[in-house]
């Protein structure tokens, strides 16, 4: 019985650490930390690294519209407008009143030579910006 008591705490620690590692994917950060790290990468022109951080944030929180928008912006800096589109589209699904997302999506469509879509999105972004200006946001 004494040997079991000596072993039990060690086994418990191993089991708990295994559960933590498996359960959380060895991730000790929350999505906000990854967004901030991604932002630092983006500020220094390390766009692929930034995208990787934003993707980790999205794995932790699939409703984080900021991570979608920042990923799209990073792809725009890389001139990969088609890659940016789904990020801005998802951002708008989560936050339909986000003027910046409308604008950025419009820029992508303009770069991809889809004039009817870009004009609609530009107009929507201007409308939302005017509304937010009037409301003092």
PDB file of C-alpha atoms in Angstrom:
ATOM      1  CA  UNK A   1       0.000   0.000   0.000  1.00  0.00           C
ATOM      2  CA  UNK A   2       2.863   2.367   0.780  1.00  0.00           C
ATOM      3  CA  UNK A   3       4.331   1.944  -2.719  1.00  0.00           C
ATOM      4  CA  UNK A   4       1.033   2.879  -4.310  1.00  0.00           C
ATOM      5  CA  UNK A   5       0.887   6.087  -2.264  1.00  0.00           C
ATOM      6  CA  UNK A   6       4.373   7.008  -3.435  1.00  0.00           C
ATOM      7  CA  UNK A   7       3.576   6.277  -7.062  1.00  0.00           C
ATOM      8  CA  UNK A   8       0.109   7.826  -7.166  1.00  0.00           C
ATOM      9  CA  UNK A   9       1.211  11.505  -7.135  1.00  0.00           C
ATOM     10  CA  UNK A  10       3.736  10.885  -9.913  1.00  0.00           C
ATOM     11  CA  UNK A  11       1.180   9.028 -12.012  1.00  0.00           C
ATOM     12  CA  UNK A  12      -1.386  11.745 -11.388  1.00  0.00           C
ATOM     13  CA  UNK A  13       1.053  14.441 -12.529  1.00  0.00           C
ATOM     14  CA  UNK A  14       1.870  12.458 -15.675  1.00  0.00           C
ATOM     15  CA  UNK A  15      -1.790  11.889 -16.456  1.00  0.00           C
ATOM     16  CA  UNK A  16      -2.711  15.502 -15.906  1.00  0.00           C
ATOM     17  CA  UNK A  17       0.192  16.811 -17.966  1.00  0.00           C
ATOM     18  CA  UNK A  18      -0.712  14.377 -20.729  1.00  0.00           C
ATOM     19  CA  UNK A  19      -4.293  15.558 -20.640  1.00  0.00           C
ATOM     20  CA  UNK A  20      -3.213  19.170 -20.771  1.00  0.00           C
ATOM     21  CA  UNK A  21      -0.880  18.555 -23.680  1.00  0.00           C
ATOM     22  CA  UNK A  22      -3.387  16.497 -25.641  1.00  0.00           C
ATOM     23  CA  UNK A  23      -6.449  18.499 -24.679  1.00  0.00           C
ATOM     24  CA  UNK A  24      -5.084  21.919 -25.525  1.00  0.00           C
ATOM     25  CA  UNK A  25      -2.740  20.996 -28.344  1.00  0.00           C
ATOM     26  CA  UNK A  26       0.245  22.181 -26.235  1.00  0.00           C
ATOM     27  CA  UNK A  27      -1.011  25.741 -26.641  1.00  0.00           C
ATOM     28  CA  UNK A  28      -0.424  27.930 -23.617  1.00  0.00           C
ATOM     29  CA  UNK A  29      -1.614  31.138 -25.293  1.00  0.00           C
ATOM     30  CA  UNK A  30      -5.099  32.384 -25.932  1.00  0.00           C
ATOM     31  CA  UNK A  31      -6.230  33.691 -29.307  1.00  0.00           C
ATOM     32  CA  UNK A  32      -5.528  37.310 -28.311  1.00  0.00           C
ATOM     33  CA  UNK A  33      -1.859  36.539 -27.699  1.00  0.00           C
ATOM     34  CA  UNK A  34      -1.567  35.026 -31.171  1.00  0.00           C
ATOM     35  CA  UNK A  35      -3.264  38.033 -32.752  1.00  0.00           C
ATOM     36  CA  UNK A  36      -0.836  40.386 -31.038  1.00  0.00           C
ATOM     37  CA  UNK A  37       2.133  38.260 -32.112  1.00  0.00           C
ATOM     38  CA  UNK A  38       0.755  38.206 -35.653  1.00  0.00           C
ATOM     39  CA  UNK A  39       0.409  41.982 -35.575  1.00  0.00           C
ATOM     40  CA  UNK A  40       4.073  42.347 -34.567  1.00  0.00           C
ATOM     41  CA  UNK A  41       5.081  40.096 -37.461  1.00  0.00           C
ATOM     42  CA  UNK A  42       2.898  42.073 -39.842  1.00  0.00           C
ATOM     43  CA  UNK A  43       4.400  45.384 -38.707  1.00  0.00           C
ATOM     44  CA  UNK A  44       7.858  44.101 -39.652  1.00  0.00           C
ATOM     45  CA  UNK A  45       6.760  42.738 -43.022  1.00  0.00           C
ATOM     46  CA  UNK A  46       6.824  39.090 -41.952  1.00  0.00           C
ATOM     47  CA  UNK A  47       3.454  38.328 -43.495  1.00  0.00           C
ATOM     48  CA  UNK A  48       3.668  34.532 -43.676  1.00  0.00           C
ATOM     49  CA  UNK A  49       4.579  34.382 -39.997  1.00  0.00           C
ATOM     50  CA  UNK A  50       1.720  36.751 -39.210  1.00  0.00           C
ATOM     51  CA  UNK A  51      -0.743  34.580 -41.122  1.00  0.00           C
ATOM     52  CA  UNK A  52       0.468  31.519 -39.233  1.00  0.00           C
ATOM     53  CA  UNK A  53      -0.197  33.282 -35.906  1.00  0.00           C
ATOM     54  CA  UNK A  54      -3.642  34.427 -37.013  1.00  0.00           C
ATOM     55  CA  UNK A  55      -4.468  30.873 -38.076  1.00  0.00           C
ATOM     56  CA  UNK A  56      -3.543  29.609 -34.611  1.00  0.00           C
ATOM     57  CA  UNK A  57      -5.829  32.274 -33.134  1.00  0.00           C
ATOM     58  CA  UNK A  58      -8.619  31.067 -35.423  1.00  0.00           C
ATOM     59  CA  UNK A  59      -8.081  27.482 -34.331  1.00  0.00           C
ATOM     60  CA  UNK A  60      -8.622  28.668 -30.764  1.00  0.00           C
ATOM     61  CA  UNK A  61     -11.550  30.934 -31.588  1.00  0.00           C
ATOM     62  CA  UNK A  62     -13.302  30.524 -34.941  1.00  0.00           C
ATOM     63  CA  UNK A  63     -15.434  33.594 -34.293  1.00  0.00           C
ATOM     64  CA  UNK A  64     -12.519  36.014 -33.961  1.00  0.00           C
ATOM     65  CA  UNK A  65     -13.284  38.486 -36.732  1.00  0.00           C
ATOM     66  CA  UNK A  66     -10.072  40.419 -36.041  1.00  0.00           C
ATOM     67  CA  UNK A  67      -7.958  37.369 -36.926  1.00  0.00           C
ATOM     68  CA  UNK A  68      -9.894  36.941 -40.186  1.00  0.00           C
ATOM     69  CA  UNK A  69      -9.431  40.592 -41.107  1.00  0.00           C
ATOM     70  CA  UNK A  70      -5.747  40.670 -40.212  1.00  0.00           C
ATOM     71  CA  UNK A  71      -5.121  37.496 -42.221  1.00  0.00           C
ATOM     72  CA  UNK A  72      -6.798  39.088 -45.215  1.00  0.00           C
ATOM     73  CA  UNK A  73      -4.678  42.211 -44.848  1.00  0.00           C
ATOM     74  CA  UNK A  74      -1.498  40.132 -44.670  1.00  0.00           C
ATOM     75  CA  UNK A  75      -2.485  38.367 -47.890  1.00  0.00           C
ATOM     76  CA  UNK A  76      -3.158  41.748 -49.485  1.00  0.00           C
ATOM     77  CA  UNK A  77       0.372  42.863 -48.583  1.00  0.00           C
ATOM     78  CA  UNK A  78       1.594  39.729 -50.345  1.00  0.00           C
ATOM     79  CA  UNK A  79      -0.628  40.677 -53.325  1.00  0.00           C
ATOM     80  CA  UNK A  80      -2.464  37.362 -52.947  1.00  0.00           C
ATOM     81  CA  UNK A  81      -5.922  38.855 -53.300  1.00  0.00           C
ATOM     82  CA  UNK A  82      -7.702  35.590 -54.013  1.00  0.00           C
ATOM     83  CA  UNK A  83      -6.324  34.186 -50.765  1.00  0.00           C
ATOM     84  CA  UNK A  84      -7.545  37.281 -48.894  1.00  0.00           C
ATOM     85  CA  UNK A  85     -11.132  37.040 -50.168  1.00  0.00           C
ATOM     86  CA  UNK A  86     -12.418  34.208 -47.930  1.00  0.00           C
ATOM     87  CA  UNK A  87     -10.955  35.862 -44.840  1.00  0.00           C
ATOM     88  CA  UNK A  88     -12.785  39.128 -45.488  1.00  0.00           C
ATOM     89  CA  UNK A  89     -15.948  37.259 -46.456  1.00  0.00           C
ATOM     90  CA  UNK A  90     -15.886  35.346 -43.171  1.00  0.00           C
ATOM     91  CA  UNK A  91     -15.152  38.566 -41.289  1.00  0.00           C
ATOM     92  CA  UNK A  92     -18.272  40.107 -42.846  1.00  0.00           C
ATOM     93  CA  UNK A  93     -20.319  37.056 -41.924  1.00  0.00           C
ATOM     94  CA  UNK A  94     -19.299  37.614 -38.303  1.00  0.00           C
ATOM     95  CA  UNK A  95     -19.495  41.430 -38.394  1.00  0.00           C
ATOM     96  CA  UNK A  96     -21.725  42.616 -41.274  1.00  0.00           C
ATOM     97  CA  UNK A  97     -21.422  46.274 -40.199  1.00  0.00           C
ATOM     98  CA  UNK A  98     -17.608  46.293 -40.357  1.00  0.00           C
ATOM     99  CA  UNK A  99     -16.812  49.086 -42.816  1.00  0.00           C
ATOM    100  CA  UNK A 100     -13.124  48.157 -43.055  1.00  0.00           C
ATOM    101  CA  UNK A 101     -13.992  44.598 -44.051  1.00  0.00           C
ATOM    102  CA  UNK A 102     -16.302  45.895 -46.807  1.00  0.00           C
ATOM    103  CA  UNK A 103     -13.586  48.229 -47.998  1.00  0.00           C
ATOM    104  CA  UNK A 104     -10.839  45.577 -47.942  1.00  0.00           C
ATOM    105  CA  UNK A 105     -13.035  43.087 -49.771  1.00  0.00           C
ATOM    106  CA  UNK A 106     -13.761  45.781 -52.345  1.00  0.00           C
ATOM    107  CA  UNK A 107     -10.038  46.398 -52.807  1.00  0.00           C
ATOM    108  CA  UNK A 108      -9.488  42.686 -53.409  1.00  0.00           C
ATOM    109  CA  UNK A 109     -12.252  42.550 -56.008  1.00  0.00           C
ATOM    110  CA  UNK A 110     -10.833  45.673 -57.681  1.00  0.00           C
ATOM    111  CA  UNK A 111      -7.392  44.085 -57.846  1.00  0.00           C
ATOM    112  CA  UNK A 112      -8.971  40.965 -59.312  1.00  0.00           C
ATOM    113  CA  UNK A 113     -10.815  43.118 -61.892  1.00  0.00           C
ATOM    114  CA  UNK A 114     -14.360  42.455 -60.672  1.00  0.00           C
ATOM    115  CA  UNK A 115     -15.724  46.012 -60.927  1.00  0.00           C
ATOM    116  CA  UNK A 116     -19.365  45.437 -59.992  1.00  0.00           C
ATOM    117  CA  UNK A 117     -18.468  43.738 -56.731  1.00  0.00           C
ATOM    118  CA  UNK A 118     -15.831  46.267 -55.741  1.00  0.00           C
ATOM    119  CA  UNK A 119     -18.154  49.235 -56.374  1.00  0.00           C
ATOM    120  CA  UNK A 120     -20.919  47.710 -54.246  1.00  0.00           C
ATOM    121  CA  UNK A 121     -18.520  47.054 -51.389  1.00  0.00           C
ATOM    122  CA  UNK A 122     -16.945  50.508 -51.563  1.00  0.00           C
ATOM    123  CA  UNK A 123     -20.392  52.098 -51.415  1.00  0.00           C
ATOM    124  CA  UNK A 124     -21.357  49.898 -48.460  1.00  0.00           C
ATOM    125  CA  UNK A 125     -18.140  50.797 -46.611  1.00  0.00           C
ATOM    126  CA  UNK A 126     -18.748  54.531 -47.179  1.00  0.00           C
ATOM    127  CA  UNK A 127     -22.323  54.176 -45.951  1.00  0.00           C
ATOM    128  CA  UNK A 128     -21.182  52.346 -42.801  1.00  0.00           C
ATOM    129  CA  UNK A 129     -18.412  54.861 -42.142  1.00  0.00           C
ATOM    130  CA  UNK A 130     -20.899  57.745 -42.426  1.00  0.00           C
ATOM    131  CA  UNK A 131     -23.241  55.993 -39.996  1.00  0.00           C
ATOM    132  CA  UNK A 132     -20.478  55.351 -37.477  1.00  0.00           C
ATOM    133  CA  UNK A 133     -19.273  58.969 -37.819  1.00  0.00           C
ATOM    134  CA  UNK A 134     -22.777  60.264 -37.093  1.00  0.00           C
ATOM    135  CA  UNK A 135     -23.053  57.959 -34.072  1.00  0.00           C
ATOM    136  CA  UNK A 136     -19.656  59.136 -32.780  1.00  0.00           C
ATOM    137  CA  UNK A 137     -18.003  55.711 -32.972  1.00  0.00           C
TER     138      UNK A 137
END
